Structure formats: C-alpha cells, structure tokens
XYZ file of C-alpha atoms in Angstrom:
757
model
C 316.592 146.482 60.436
C 317.839 148.103 57.237
C 314.670 146.976 55.463
C 312.519 148.368 58.266
C 314.384 151.687 58.102
C 313.788 151.819 54.365
C 310.054 151.253 54.843
C 309.936 153.889 57.595
C 311.586 156.442 55.321
C 309.137 155.674 52.506
C 306.080 156.002 54.737
C 307.432 159.203 56.301
C 307.989 160.641 52.845
C 304.398 159.815 51.861
C 302.907 161.255 55.059
C 304.905 164.486 54.723
C 303.747 164.857 51.119
C 300.092 164.393 52.107
C 300.394 166.791 55.065
C 301.995 169.504 52.927
C 299.287 169.263 50.279
C 296.560 169.294 52.946
C 298.128 172.272 54.726
C 298.475 174.437 51.639
C 295.049 173.369 50.359
C 293.522 174.662 53.587
C 295.734 177.705 54.248
C 296.807 178.757 50.784
C 300.240 180.101 49.840
C 299.977 183.516 51.442
C 300.868 186.502 49.274
C 301.897 184.223 46.431
C 298.498 182.535 46.179
C 296.971 184.836 43.575
C 300.023 184.916 41.307
C 300.532 181.156 41.418
C 296.822 180.600 40.880
C 296.821 182.710 37.721
C 299.903 180.877 36.462
C 298.346 177.471 37.169
C 295.083 178.364 35.422
C 297.075 179.673 32.456
C 298.939 176.365 32.221
C 295.731 174.332 32.430
C 293.912 176.444 29.845
C 296.773 176.833 27.362
C 298.936 173.714 27.583
C 299.451 171.859 25.331
C 299.249 174.851 23.017
C 296.471 174.489 20.457
C 295.328 171.076 21.648
C 293.403 172.198 24.720
C 291.590 174.814 22.615
C 289.850 172.015 20.724
C 287.705 171.178 23.755
C 284.583 172.892 25.045
C 285.023 175.123 28.092
C 281.323 175.066 29.008
C 280.414 174.453 32.630
C 280.174 170.768 33.487
C 281.683 169.548 30.205
C 284.795 168.122 31.842
C 282.958 166.032 34.428
C 280.405 164.938 31.825
C 283.086 163.629 29.479
C 284.847 161.754 32.287
C 281.610 160.046 33.304
C 280.476 159.220 29.767
C 283.849 157.811 28.727
C 284.052 155.907 31.999
C 280.599 154.430 31.454
C 281.686 153.236 28.016
C 284.833 151.666 29.455
C 282.796 149.940 32.168
C 280.627 148.301 29.512
C 283.791 147.110 27.764
C 285.196 145.869 31.084
C 282.012 143.904 31.801
C 282.229 142.334 28.341
C 285.857 141.350 28.912
C 285.002 140.053 32.380
C 282.258 137.883 30.926
C 284.664 136.495 28.316
C 287.332 135.888 30.952
C 284.921 133.961 33.186
C 283.494 131.985 30.270
C 286.961 131.038 29.019
C 287.804 129.713 32.473
C 284.876 127.348 31.851
C 285.757 126.562 28.227
C 289.293 127.684 27.197
C 288.655 126.586 23.593
C 285.604 128.803 23.056
C 287.509 131.361 20.952
C 289.942 129.060 19.172
C 288.346 130.007 15.864
C 290.011 133.431 16.171
C 293.389 131.775 15.698
C 292.783 132.171 11.969
C 293.345 135.919 12.348
C 296.434 135.474 14.501
C 294.860 135.731 17.966
C 295.229 133.075 20.624
C 293.789 133.008 24.121
C 296.186 133.990 26.882
C 294.562 133.840 30.315
C 297.124 136.091 32.014
C 296.993 138.731 29.275
C 293.184 138.797 29.277
C 293.111 139.098 33.080
C 295.591 141.983 32.940
C 293.595 143.828 30.276
C 290.312 143.255 32.119
C 291.730 144.660 35.351
C 293.175 147.667 33.525
C 289.887 148.510 31.795
C 287.787 147.825 34.900
C 289.824 149.764 37.472
C 291.407 152.539 35.424
C 288.828 152.866 32.684
C 285.356 152.107 34.006
C 285.419 152.556 37.765
C 288.216 155.123 37.818
C 286.948 157.453 35.108
C 283.312 157.520 36.225
C 284.232 158.281 39.823
C 286.889 160.810 38.828
C 284.143 162.635 36.932
C 281.886 162.368 39.976
C 284.685 163.833 42.083
C 284.913 166.858 39.796
C 281.185 167.464 40.279
C 281.427 167.105 44.051
C 284.441 169.390 44.292
C 282.900 172.171 42.224
C 279.733 172.113 44.321
C 281.696 171.945 47.550
C 283.463 175.134 46.526
C 280.297 176.703 45.118
C 282.178 177.504 41.909
C 282.736 176.156 38.418
C 285.622 173.813 37.741
C 288.875 175.740 37.325
C 289.446 174.431 33.785
C 286.744 172.456 32.007
C 288.758 172.205 28.790
C 291.776 170.727 30.557
C 289.567 168.227 32.390
C 288.182 167.067 29.042
C 291.668 166.906 27.520
C 292.907 164.761 30.413
C 289.844 162.498 30.094
C 290.578 161.768 26.435
C 294.301 161.410 27.180
C 293.476 158.938 29.944
C 291.310 156.895 27.562
C 293.955 156.915 24.836
C 296.561 155.701 27.323
C 294.313 152.803 28.363
C 293.690 151.915 24.720
C 297.418 151.977 23.922
C 298.087 149.772 26.937
C 295.519 147.251 25.678
C 296.872 147.216 22.125
C 300.459 146.782 23.279
C 299.510 143.908 25.578
C 298.049 142.062 22.578
C 301.385 141.952 20.763
C 303.937 141.929 23.583
C 304.055 141.022 27.246
C 303.752 144.227 29.282
C 306.411 143.848 31.946
C 307.402 145.984 34.892
C 309.500 148.348 32.768
C 306.679 149.099 30.333
C 304.230 149.492 33.220
C 306.595 151.948 34.910
C 306.574 154.105 31.773
C 302.783 154.013 31.666
C 302.706 154.994 35.349
C 304.803 158.090 34.642
C 302.338 159.232 31.973
C 299.364 158.455 34.220
C 301.077 160.470 36.987
C 301.299 163.512 34.705
C 297.588 163.270 33.894
C 296.711 162.714 37.565
C 298.801 165.765 38.452
C 296.686 167.898 36.119
C 293.560 166.534 37.809
C 294.944 167.310 41.268
C 295.811 170.845 40.209
C 292.296 171.319 38.841
C 290.848 170.129 42.162
C 293.062 172.452 44.206
C 292.295 175.486 42.053
C 288.571 174.763 42.233
C 288.750 174.335 45.993
C 290.525 177.688 46.211
C 287.370 179.374 44.921
C 285.386 178.496 48.048
C 284.192 181.311 50.283
C 286.595 182.942 52.708
C 286.747 180.921 55.908
C 284.559 178.166 54.458
C 285.690 174.809 55.880
C 286.665 171.936 53.611
C 284.162 169.098 53.927
C 285.229 165.472 54.293
C 284.260 164.389 50.730
C 286.507 167.164 49.398
C 289.353 166.027 51.638
C 288.923 162.456 50.426
C 289.188 163.617 46.827
C 292.193 165.883 47.399
C 294.149 163.340 49.431
C 293.125 160.500 47.116
C 294.442 162.291 44.028
C 297.577 163.321 45.928
C 298.190 159.702 46.918
C 297.652 158.625 43.301
C 300.287 161.041 41.991
C 302.766 159.983 44.677
C 302.024 156.292 44.186
C 302.490 156.334 40.413
C 305.753 158.291 40.603
C 307.048 156.187 43.490
C 306.195 152.950 41.705
C 308.135 153.980 38.611
C 311.051 155.211 40.731
C 311.000 151.984 42.739
C 311.289 149.918 39.578
C 314.135 151.971 38.104
C 316.052 151.782 41.419
C 315.093 148.133 42.160
C 313.513 149.165 45.462
C 310.958 146.409 46.017
C 309.627 147.896 49.270
C 308.868 151.180 47.513
C 307.171 149.300 44.678
C 305.005 147.316 47.097
C 303.926 150.332 49.161
C 303.227 152.469 46.097
C 301.188 149.663 44.507
C 299.092 149.398 47.672
C 298.521 153.162 47.624
C 297.478 153.204 43.968
C 295.262 150.112 44.121
C 293.851 150.813 47.596
C 293.832 154.421 48.718
C 292.814 155.999 45.435
C 289.782 153.873 44.449
C 288.504 153.711 48.028
C 288.829 157.464 48.552
C 286.722 158.016 45.424
C 284.179 155.400 46.520
C 283.731 156.838 50.025
C 283.444 160.418 48.759
C 280.805 159.528 46.158
C 278.861 157.263 48.542
C 278.541 159.869 51.305
C 277.763 162.726 48.923
C 275.171 160.749 46.973
C 273.238 159.731 50.089
C 273.390 163.188 51.640
C 272.143 164.824 48.464
C 269.373 162.304 47.836
C 268.109 162.356 51.432
C 268.453 166.111 51.903
C 270.083 165.469 55.291
C 273.523 166.555 56.472
C 276.087 163.812 56.920
C 275.176 162.298 60.276
C 278.414 162.477 62.248
C 281.472 164.616 61.709
C 283.487 162.310 63.969
C 282.740 159.273 61.805
C 283.537 161.393 58.759
C 286.908 162.245 60.267
C 287.484 158.534 60.895
C 287.344 158.047 57.126
C 290.684 159.876 56.931
C 292.316 156.890 58.661
C 292.334 155.432 55.160
C 295.493 157.443 54.480
C 297.490 156.008 57.377
C 296.507 152.372 56.874
C 296.953 149.499 54.447
C 293.635 148.882 52.749
C 292.520 145.229 52.625
C 291.803 145.527 48.896
C 294.537 145.110 46.313
C 297.152 143.690 48.691
C 299.920 141.708 47.021
C 302.574 139.461 48.543
C 305.383 141.407 50.181
C 308.899 140.656 49.044
C 310.115 140.922 52.655
C 307.240 139.342 54.563
C 309.021 138.413 57.754
C 309.516 139.551 61.308
C 308.578 143.087 62.288
C 307.362 144.027 58.793
C 304.688 141.292 58.913
C 303.452 142.556 62.286
C 303.308 146.170 61.146
C 301.589 145.157 57.921
C 298.951 143.140 59.784
C 298.245 146.109 62.078
C 298.024 148.407 59.064
C 295.540 146.120 57.305
C 293.456 145.945 60.495
C 293.392 149.742 60.782
C 292.318 149.818 57.141
C 288.964 148.331 58.159
C 288.018 151.285 60.379
C 287.468 153.981 57.714
C 285.341 151.589 55.659
C 283.157 150.638 58.626
C 282.895 154.290 59.707
C 281.785 155.390 56.240
C 279.160 152.647 56.036
C 277.774 153.469 59.487
C 277.695 157.184 58.710
C 275.892 156.598 55.428
C 273.168 154.408 56.927
C 272.709 156.822 59.850
C 272.341 159.727 57.406
C 269.432 157.897 55.790
C 267.668 157.409 59.128
C 264.215 158.949 58.924
C 264.622 159.534 55.176
C 264.001 155.994 53.951
C 261.476 157.268 51.417
C 264.325 158.568 49.260
C 265.358 154.953 48.629
C 262.149 154.537 46.648
C 262.313 157.907 44.917
C 266.032 158.090 44.090
C 267.812 155.138 42.409
C 271.142 156.718 43.355
C 270.220 156.617 47.046
C 269.276 152.955 46.691
C 272.639 152.191 45.077
C 274.608 154.053 47.752
C 272.628 152.443 50.581
C 273.346 149.008 49.104
C 277.031 149.937 48.900
C 277.007 150.978 52.562
C 275.491 147.628 53.560
C 277.758 145.473 51.388
C 281.052 147.325 51.850
C 281.722 145.910 55.363
C 281.113 142.373 54.062
C 283.611 142.782 51.229
C 286.043 144.561 53.574
C 286.025 141.725 56.112
C 286.426 139.139 53.344
C 289.323 141.079 51.843
C 290.866 141.506 55.309
C 291.312 137.795 55.997
C 292.486 136.957 52.490
C 294.815 139.987 52.454
C 296.593 138.800 55.611
C 297.244 135.436 53.939
C 298.465 137.075 50.736
C 300.623 139.677 52.495
C 302.383 137.083 54.635
C 303.280 135.159 51.500
C 301.338 132.031 52.473
C 299.375 132.168 49.230
C 296.741 129.569 50.058
C 293.994 132.186 49.639
C 295.578 134.118 46.777
C 292.875 133.161 44.258
C 290.164 133.949 46.810
C 291.700 137.383 47.435
C 291.731 138.078 43.700
C 288.057 137.091 43.454
C 287.105 139.339 46.391
C 288.978 142.250 44.804
C 287.230 141.781 41.471
C 283.903 141.289 43.240
C 284.434 144.636 44.965
C 284.640 146.402 41.612
C 281.759 144.457 40.020
C 279.405 145.048 42.975
C 280.540 148.106 44.958
C 282.110 149.804 41.961
C 279.232 148.888 39.661
C 276.596 150.264 42.040
C 278.527 153.511 42.484
C 278.788 153.843 38.703
C 275.009 153.412 38.376
C 274.494 155.952 41.185
C 276.784 158.466 39.494
C 275.197 158.089 36.069
C 271.680 158.454 37.510
C 272.353 161.344 39.900
C 275.534 163.350 39.318
C 275.520 163.143 35.522
C 271.999 164.666 35.229
C 273.047 167.310 37.752
C 276.113 168.137 35.671
C 274.297 168.504 32.349
C 271.302 170.303 33.864
C 268.732 167.729 32.779
C 266.312 165.381 34.471
C 267.173 161.680 34.510
C 265.684 160.181 31.364
C 264.130 157.128 33.047
C 264.070 156.178 36.720
C 262.686 152.786 35.741
C 265.790 151.996 33.678
C 268.002 153.161 36.537
C 266.209 150.782 38.901
C 266.572 147.904 36.424
C 270.277 148.681 36.160
C 270.546 148.636 39.957
C 268.954 145.209 40.355
C 270.882 143.648 37.474
C 274.227 144.999 38.686
C 273.492 144.057 42.301
C 272.378 140.471 41.744
C 274.707 139.893 38.810
C 277.756 141.088 40.737
C 276.826 139.275 43.943
C 276.033 136.099 42.014
C 279.380 136.237 40.213
C 281.267 136.843 43.460
C 279.553 134.100 45.458
C 279.733 131.519 42.661
C 283.377 132.315 41.909
C 284.262 132.002 45.596
C 282.526 128.632 45.704
C 284.606 127.550 42.716
C 287.827 128.793 44.357
C 287.156 126.934 47.597
C 286.131 123.793 45.696
C 289.395 123.915 43.746
C 291.344 124.368 46.998
C 289.618 121.312 48.474
C 290.463 119.226 45.401
C 294.097 120.359 45.471
C 294.450 119.633 49.182
C 292.967 116.156 48.705
C 295.194 115.484 45.719
C 292.163 114.587 43.636
C 291.622 115.611 40.043
C 288.292 117.238 39.419
C 286.611 120.035 37.556
C 284.982 123.172 38.943
C 284.032 124.411 35.488
C 280.360 124.359 36.433
C 280.960 127.158 38.927
C 282.675 129.221 36.213
C 279.747 128.671 33.851
C 277.243 129.859 36.462
C 279.441 132.834 37.363
C 279.623 133.896 33.716
C 275.823 133.833 33.480
C 275.563 136.096 36.530
C 278.135 138.506 35.117
C 276.175 138.623 31.871
C 273.317 140.049 33.950
C 275.651 142.750 35.254
C 276.725 143.431 31.684
C 273.094 144.061 30.718
C 272.716 146.342 33.739
C 275.702 148.454 32.703
C 274.401 148.751 29.145
C 270.987 149.869 30.450
C 272.609 152.440 32.754
C 274.776 153.764 29.922
C 271.827 153.924 27.522
C 269.861 155.844 30.147
C 272.792 158.210 30.683
C 273.095 158.866 26.944
C 269.393 159.660 26.673
C 269.689 161.971 29.679
C 272.584 163.922 28.175
C 271.119 164.362 24.707
C 267.339 164.315 25.181
C 266.619 164.700 28.898
C 264.207 167.369 30.120
C 266.207 170.557 30.878
C 266.123 171.874 34.412
C 267.312 175.243 35.616
C 267.582 174.282 39.276
C 271.063 175.223 40.376
C 272.228 172.846 43.047
C 274.992 173.757 45.438
C 276.695 171.373 47.812
C 273.992 171.864 50.432
C 272.995 169.195 52.861
C 275.861 166.902 52.030
C 277.897 168.168 54.910
C 276.920 169.931 58.095
C 278.322 173.478 58.430
C 281.187 173.798 60.878
C 279.488 176.649 62.686
C 276.373 178.784 62.774
C 275.986 182.224 64.274
C 272.622 183.092 65.775
C 271.730 186.740 65.339
C 268.861 188.753 66.742
C 265.532 186.989 66.607
C 264.093 183.659 67.646
C 264.592 180.179 66.275
C 264.001 176.524 67.101
C 266.088 173.374 66.946
C 263.935 172.240 64.021
C 264.869 175.382 62.090
C 268.544 174.807 62.809
C 268.303 171.216 61.577
C 266.471 172.467 58.507
C 269.389 174.804 57.775
C 271.700 171.779 57.568
C 273.311 171.686 61.011
C 274.622 168.360 62.205
C 275.140 167.016 65.690
C 278.741 168.286 65.697
C 278.073 171.792 64.341
C 279.178 174.618 66.608
C 276.492 177.184 67.475
C 277.847 180.685 68.091
C 275.601 183.078 70.010
C 276.375 186.734 69.314
C 279.966 187.835 68.978
C 281.712 190.084 66.508
C 284.409 187.890 64.984
C 283.652 186.707 61.457
C 283.454 182.952 61.166
C 282.560 180.483 58.449
C 278.881 180.466 59.289
C 275.536 181.118 57.803
C 273.699 183.772 59.779
C 270.106 182.902 60.439
C 267.417 184.880 62.181
C 263.749 184.228 62.429
C 261.714 186.904 60.683
C 260.624 189.628 63.028
C 257.123 189.229 64.353
C 256.503 192.995 64.398
C 256.902 193.913 60.734
C 255.233 192.285 57.768
C 255.145 193.287 54.130
C 251.790 194.809 53.100
C 251.335 192.002 50.575
C 251.483 189.397 53.358
C 248.884 191.258 55.429
C 246.618 191.498 52.368
C 247.210 187.790 51.782
C 246.056 186.995 55.343
C 242.991 189.196 54.855
C 242.154 187.444 51.582
C 242.155 184.049 53.281
C 239.700 185.190 55.935
C 237.394 186.978 53.478
C 237.345 184.095 50.995
C 236.084 181.633 53.609
C 238.807 179.168 52.629
C 241.122 177.496 55.096
C 244.882 177.274 54.871
C 244.803 173.775 53.386
C 242.616 174.851 50.453
C 244.672 177.918 49.589
C 247.937 176.006 49.980
C 246.728 173.288 47.604
C 245.580 175.902 45.069
C 248.998 177.555 45.054
C 250.879 174.234 45.015
C 250.204 173.636 41.324
C 252.606 170.694 40.905
C 251.402 169.035 44.132
C 254.904 168.519 45.537
C 253.815 169.687 49.022
C 255.822 172.924 48.817
C 255.270 176.321 47.186
C 258.197 177.754 45.255
C 258.666 181.400 44.257
C 257.022 180.932 40.839
C 253.929 179.301 42.352
C 253.801 181.986 45.047
C 253.954 184.797 42.468
C 251.219 183.235 40.306
C 249.056 182.529 43.354
C 249.307 186.099 44.640
C 248.307 187.347 41.196
C 245.314 184.999 40.832
C 244.031 185.982 44.280
C 244.254 189.645 43.334
C 246.581 190.357 46.237
C 249.569 191.718 44.312
C 251.342 191.628 40.965
C 254.912 190.742 41.866
C 258.047 190.452 39.809
C 260.087 187.274 40.084
C 262.622 189.022 42.338
C 259.920 190.526 44.574
C 258.162 187.172 44.959
C 261.429 185.467 45.835
C 262.331 188.116 48.434
C 258.846 187.975 49.963
C 258.894 184.186 50.109
C 262.334 184.164 51.722
C 261.075 186.489 54.471
C 259.054 183.659 56.022
C 260.944 180.629 54.723
C 261.947 179.154 58.086
C 263.821 176.127 56.768
C 265.835 178.153 54.269
C 265.236 175.711 51.415
C 263.737 178.340 49.099
C 260.237 176.843 49.358
C 257.251 177.216 51.688
C 255.564 174.207 53.230
C 252.221 174.122 55.034
C 253.544 174.576 58.601
C 255.567 177.620 57.515
C 252.497 179.195 55.917
C 250.430 178.534 59.035
C 253.149 180.002 61.266
C 253.189 183.156 59.128
C 249.439 183.656 59.500
C 249.571 183.095 63.249
C 252.383 185.594 63.643
C 250.469 188.211 61.670
C 247.461 187.571 63.896
C 249.553 187.741 67.078
C 251.311 190.915 65.927
C 247.942 192.552 65.303
C 246.788 191.493 68.779
C 249.946 192.846 70.388
C 249.413 196.181 68.637
C 245.902 196.394 70.110
C 247.204 195.653 73.612
C 250.024 198.154 73.286
C 248.090 201.329 72.483
C 244.834 200.462 74.174
C 242.929 201.317 71.049
C 240.918 199.073 68.866
C 242.514 198.730 65.465
C 241.285 196.758 62.567
C 243.565 193.775 62.327
C 243.875 191.765 59.220
C 241.645 188.752 59.583
C 243.538 185.503 59.578
C 242.411 182.260 58.033
C 241.893 179.400 60.412
C 242.712 175.734 59.971
C 239.450 173.906 59.969
C 240.382 170.830 61.998
C 240.517 171.342 64.872
C 239.093 174.827 65.276
C 240.796 177.292 67.578
C 237.858 177.032 69.994
C 237.639 173.264 70.194
C 240.428 170.862 71.067
C 240.302 167.263 72.216
C 240.573 167.049 76.017
C 243.750 164.980 75.708
C 245.420 167.756 73.697
C 244.400 170.399 76.228
C 245.761 168.217 79.032
C 248.947 167.767 77.007
C 249.392 171.546 76.746
C 248.720 171.927 80.470
C 251.274 169.215 81.250
C 253.825 171.065 79.160
C 253.215 174.310 81.054
C 253.308 172.673 84.489
C 256.399 170.544 83.817
C 258.571 173.529 82.992
C 259.823 171.788 79.853
C 259.841 173.357 76.414
C 258.334 171.908 73.262
C 261.643 170.595 71.979
C 262.338 168.644 75.189
C 258.894 167.035 75.100
C 259.266 166.295 71.391
C 262.646 164.622 71.979
C 261.195 162.473 74.768
C 258.325 161.292 72.566
C 260.530 160.748 69.489
C 261.787 157.345 70.614
C 263.680 156.382 67.431
C 265.104 159.894 66.936
C 263.923 160.235 63.339
C 262.652 163.801 63.984
C 258.984 162.810 63.663
C 256.472 161.283 66.082
C 254.388 158.422 64.740
C 251.154 157.056 66.218
C 252.914 154.500 68.418
C 255.297 157.108 69.859
C 252.436 159.571 70.414
C 250.416 156.924 72.273
C 253.392 155.897 74.406
C 254.192 159.532 75.165
C 250.667 160.369 76.350
C 250.696 157.258 78.495
C 254.101 158.055 80.028
C 252.894 161.564 80.901
C 249.814 160.003 82.523
C 247.549 162.052 80.279
C 245.615 159.210 78.681
C 245.825 155.527 77.732
C 244.270 155.478 74.286
C 243.326 152.716 71.907
C 245.237 152.708 68.589
C 242.218 153.968 66.622
C 241.728 156.844 69.072
C 245.379 157.791 68.712
C 245.086 157.888 64.917
C 242.054 160.169 65.165
C 243.925 162.454 67.542
C 246.993 162.445 65.298
C 244.944 163.586 62.308
C 243.840 166.686 64.203
C 247.485 167.672 64.747
C 249.080 166.427 61.511
C 249.026 169.456 59.196
C 251.033 167.898 56.363
C 248.900 164.756 56.181
C 251.864 162.368 56.238
C 250.567 160.478 59.277
C 253.306 161.824 61.543
C 253.916 164.885 63.712
C 257.057 166.935 63.305
C 258.340 169.657 65.623
C 256.706 172.629 63.829
C 253.329 170.864 63.876
C 253.612 170.188 67.607
C 254.707 173.782 68.203
C 251.730 175.056 66.198
C 249.343 172.901 68.242
C 250.629 174.244 71.564
C 250.572 177.806 70.251
C 246.970 177.508 69.086
C 245.779 175.951 72.337
C 247.482 178.717 74.315
C 246.007 181.390 72.030
C 242.542 179.903 72.428
C 242.964 179.783 76.207
C 244.173 183.389 76.285
C 241.270 184.494 74.091
C 238.833 182.735 76.421
C 240.372 184.414 79.445
C 240.115 187.838 77.777
C 236.471 187.196 76.909
C 235.732 186.305 80.535
C 237.390 189.482 81.745
C 235.343 191.594 79.316
C 232.106 190.007 80.559
C 232.986 190.775 84.200
C 233.692 194.395 83.312
C-alpha cells in the first residue's frame, strides 16, 4: 500500500502541474500578465548575455533552424540504425576500426542510435514544426526567434556531447540524470516561448487542440526530465519509471498528433472534422502510452492492474486522432496527389493504429515483467520512429519548412520519392525485424541453436532505403531554403481547426458559406446578441447596393457578347480556377471597366467573396451577376418606372429560357415539398462529401420520382448544372440552378401578364 500511495502522490503532482499550466495558459495571470510577460521576453532575448545576440531574430528563423538541424540528425540516426542492424547480421564488419582504438559495443551503439533518433532527428524536427503551428495558431510571430535558435544549437551540442562521452565511458543513470537536468532547462525555455507566443492570440480566441497538445507535451517533458533526475538522486524507482514513461511516451506522441492533424487540415483546406475526437486526444495526458514502456520495478498486485488499465486508455487518443485525420480528408482526397505532406500524414493516420495495437500487447508483457516479448517491444518502438516518425519528418520538411521560410517547395517529385522510400523502407525493416525476433524466440523455446542473421541482413537493406529517403528529403529541404521560389502568401492557422463560435449578423447566408468560413460540426452558431465572443462575424453582401465598378463590369459582360465562363477564364491567368485580387485588378483594367489600386481591388473582391478565402470562384461570380440583375429588377418593381438596368451576362448552357424537363420538375418538387435547397442537397449527398456526383444525382431524381435516367442521360444533365466543370454539383451550383429556373418562370409569368394587358 505504501508503494501505491507513492505512485498516487506522483501522479497527483503531475496532474496538478499540467492543470495549473493549462489554466494560466488559457486565463492568463490577471493584472500581473503584462509585467511578467515583459520580464519573460527580456530573459529570452537577453540571456545568456551576449550569446543570444549572435543569432538572427528574423521571423521563422528559430523554427527553420530546429527543422534543419533535426533533419540532419535524422540522416545521422538512419545511418547509425543501418550500421546497428547490419552489425547484428555481421558483428565483425567493423573490426578493422580496432586499429584506431574503436571496438563494437552493441549496447553502446543502440543507446547512441536511440538518442540521436528520438532526441535529435524526430524530436528536433517536430519541435520546430510545433513552433510553426503555435505561431500560426496565435496569429503572431514567435515570442523570441533568437532564443529558439540558441536552444536548438544548445540541444544539438548536448546530443553531440552525450554521443562523445558514451564512446569513452559507459553513460549510467547518474550521468543521464545530469543530462536530463540540462535538457529540462532547454525544454523550459521552449515552453516559455510557446506560452508567450500563445499569449499574443486575439482576445477571447479559443486555444485549438494542436496548440494544447504542444503546450501540455512540453509541460510534461519539463516535469518528466526534472522528476527523472530527482527520482535517481532520491532512489525513487516509481518516480523514475513514471517520468521515463512521460518523457518517452507523452512528449513524442503529443508532437506527432499535433503535426499530423495540422498538416492534414492545412493541406486539405478543411477544418478538423470533429472537436469531440480532438478533445479525446487529450486523454493522452491521463494514460500510459503503449510506446516506450519499460519493466516496472514493482510490477505486482494493484499496480499491475492500474498500469494495464492505463496502457489500455492510452490507445484511445491514438485511435481518435487517426479517425479524425482520415475523416478530415473525406471529400478532399485530391490533396493526397497534390500535397506530399498530406500523403505522409494520411499514411501516418492509417498506420498509427497498427503500431499502437502492436505496442499495446508487447507493452503489457514488458510492464508486467514477463519479458518474453521485450525484444519485440523494442522493435515496435523503433519501427514507430522509423515509419511514423520518418513520415512526419518528411511531411514537415515538405510543408511547414517552406511555409516558414516563405518559399515554394523545391521539388514535389523528390518529396514523393522520399515518402515512398521512407514508407516501404521503414515498414520493411519493422516487419523483417519482427520476423527475426519471433524466429529467435521459437529457437530459444525449442532449445535449438540456429541463426536468424538472414532476417537482420534483409532488414538492413530495407533501412538503407529509408536512409536514402531521408537524404532526399533533406536535400530537397536545403534547396527549398536556399534556392526555392519566394512566395509572399501569408498563411495563418486557418482551416486547421474549426472556430468555437460564429455570430451571424444582418444579411443572408447558407450552410455552404458557413462551411467555407471554416465551421465544423461542433461550432456554435450565435444569432444576434450583443455580447462579444470569440467569433468571426460574417454577413452576406447586401443585395441592394453594389459598387459602380461591379455594375459596369456586369454591363461589360452583356455588351461584349461573352458568357461568364469566357470572362472568368480570361481573368484567371494562372488557370487555378479562382481569381485573386491581382488578377481581378488586371482584368478590370484590360476590360476598360476601372483602374483600381491594389487596396481598392482587394476591397471590391472581398465584397462578393462568399467563402471568405480571398479569391473568387465561378459560382461566386455568377451569384454576383444574378444579384445585380435581381436588384435592378426589384428597383423597377418598387417605383413603377422603367429604369435602365445594367445588362447581365448569361451562362450559355443552359440558357435562362430553356431547361431540361427533369430540372424543371426538380425545381417544382422542391417548391411543393416545402424543403429548402440545403435539405434536398443533404438528402442527395449520400456519402456526405459536400458534392453530388452522377450516381447520387441519378438516385436522388429516382427517389423523388422525377425521372429514372440512364447513366449517359444523367451525365448530360449534370453538365448543364456543373458550373465548375469538375463533374460534380456542389451546393452553390444547385442553388444557382434553382434560382435561375425560378427567375425564368417569373419572367415568363410577367410576360404573360403584359400580353393580357
């Protein structure tokens, strides 16, 4: 019972520490916040005196240096891993180095490889990625770029010293405790930098889950390193075991989950799918992760039961993160082809549950002290870093590093090659090594002498492929940093997390517009009200007032005889299916409509940018023209006088006067059913990917008893509705169709009335 009480006190101490940091990170320190903030920034920028001034304070320099140094360490780790695996096949391969005083020590090489892999390669790259994510979550620059760079170099020097010392002496628990104290000081500076950066977020702005993962992960790292050193000096084995599990489990997994979810959300342009699943990721900090579990010194009785429950709970945040990531990609699978980082993160989401389940069963055996699967557990842990860690490193170097330095990725082809080499190399190493471990277990159980060296040889070949992948990724990253094409596109942390709340102000909107603004399924919609909340106000542009330039633009389209498609394609000079402010300004000038400044063009474009992404797509342009036309018609009806309305360009197929009978019947069904467009759209969108394909359109028309069409007839009908030409119908396109049919019907009714009069 005394042992259990000791463990309870340790866990309570850890939970209280995490809760306090989380509370003050969210609420601040009241009236003392500003004074303490200035003091903390002063310490980061000036300490150590003179040394920190040697480093560049430019925006993004800190994160860049972490990622570049980490990439270098990962290449070194892969080289050491290859040598370690090869020497398990042939221990005499490097005997020639004995002439210079070096002899092969399997335990020492394994220790160095793990240090470089976890703390150098994986740790440093993802720490740098975390700095990028945090600064964009807060919408502000990192609190101290120079200090971040200083800590990065200090971290690398500490790893190098650890390696050099291990060559000449055996690094025991005492030496490791001293290293942990120094690492804790560096991690404390990182945590402070994160907290100060997070403090720059807008007033009332909620903290997104990736930011929480980073804050709590760094907090756990600081506590774990200090507790581990304290546990050694006080001979508290329970404290040492718990702190080791925190350092080797909570910290790397918190970084991995934060980077995975952010990378996918950014690449897909979609908000993280479920806030509830995101919250489930926080269970990581009340569980024992299945990775990095070592044998407990008191594995008996109640402690074994509690540990087994904790390891089981540790599966939930990993499964929740994987599910959330895959669901976020739903309907955005094209980004897997376009963005290598999205491909890497999607592969991580698919493979993480497999590694987690494998680590779970082997961790239970190791924790209970049975030890029969100890070698298997070690292989699964290393496989996690070679595969999951390696893919996240490739994703970071191909997505977040270019974002940090403001340059385009040098070569997507190289990034894809790195992905495939790391994926198959890491998986091949893991599977082959596991086969060797199980074969060795079978030989030992049978009491038969035999060799499994062939498995080690094959595993080393696979890991050599991963090594080549890491070198390609690092070469690509270096080219990106020093010779990549500059880009001035500022990128905030938009789309990676759904806003906590939105306030609707005067005007009209649609569900599609709300989704386009980044709302998720758990976002709270606030209608009216006076209390300020952390929201983004959104109102549809008024249909009664239009800038003169927009009216002249509508008139130009009608007078030129061109349709909306032609003019849109002329203005879309880079053919990316959207018109940005620069293209809009140039287009307005070439058409002779108006000579606009950059600011005027941007303001004008934002006035009818429904999705709020800073660009205009074809449906938005068509909606603008229809609203100008409708506003002109309403003005005629209101004063009873005939006024000259700006002519509006028409979309050529189908014309406003001619619609397929099935489409007219569809509009009539909508009116008679009492349902709105969104309800009908949701019913037809069977797979809930926010678009209707030909199969769904055919099934929908059949279910409404409008028509049973052959596939080729459906495709022809789809083309008459599909404005973007992507072969699918989204909500704005369906809304436009219904609006145009209703307008044509109303115009026909008015014409009939005029003839009777």
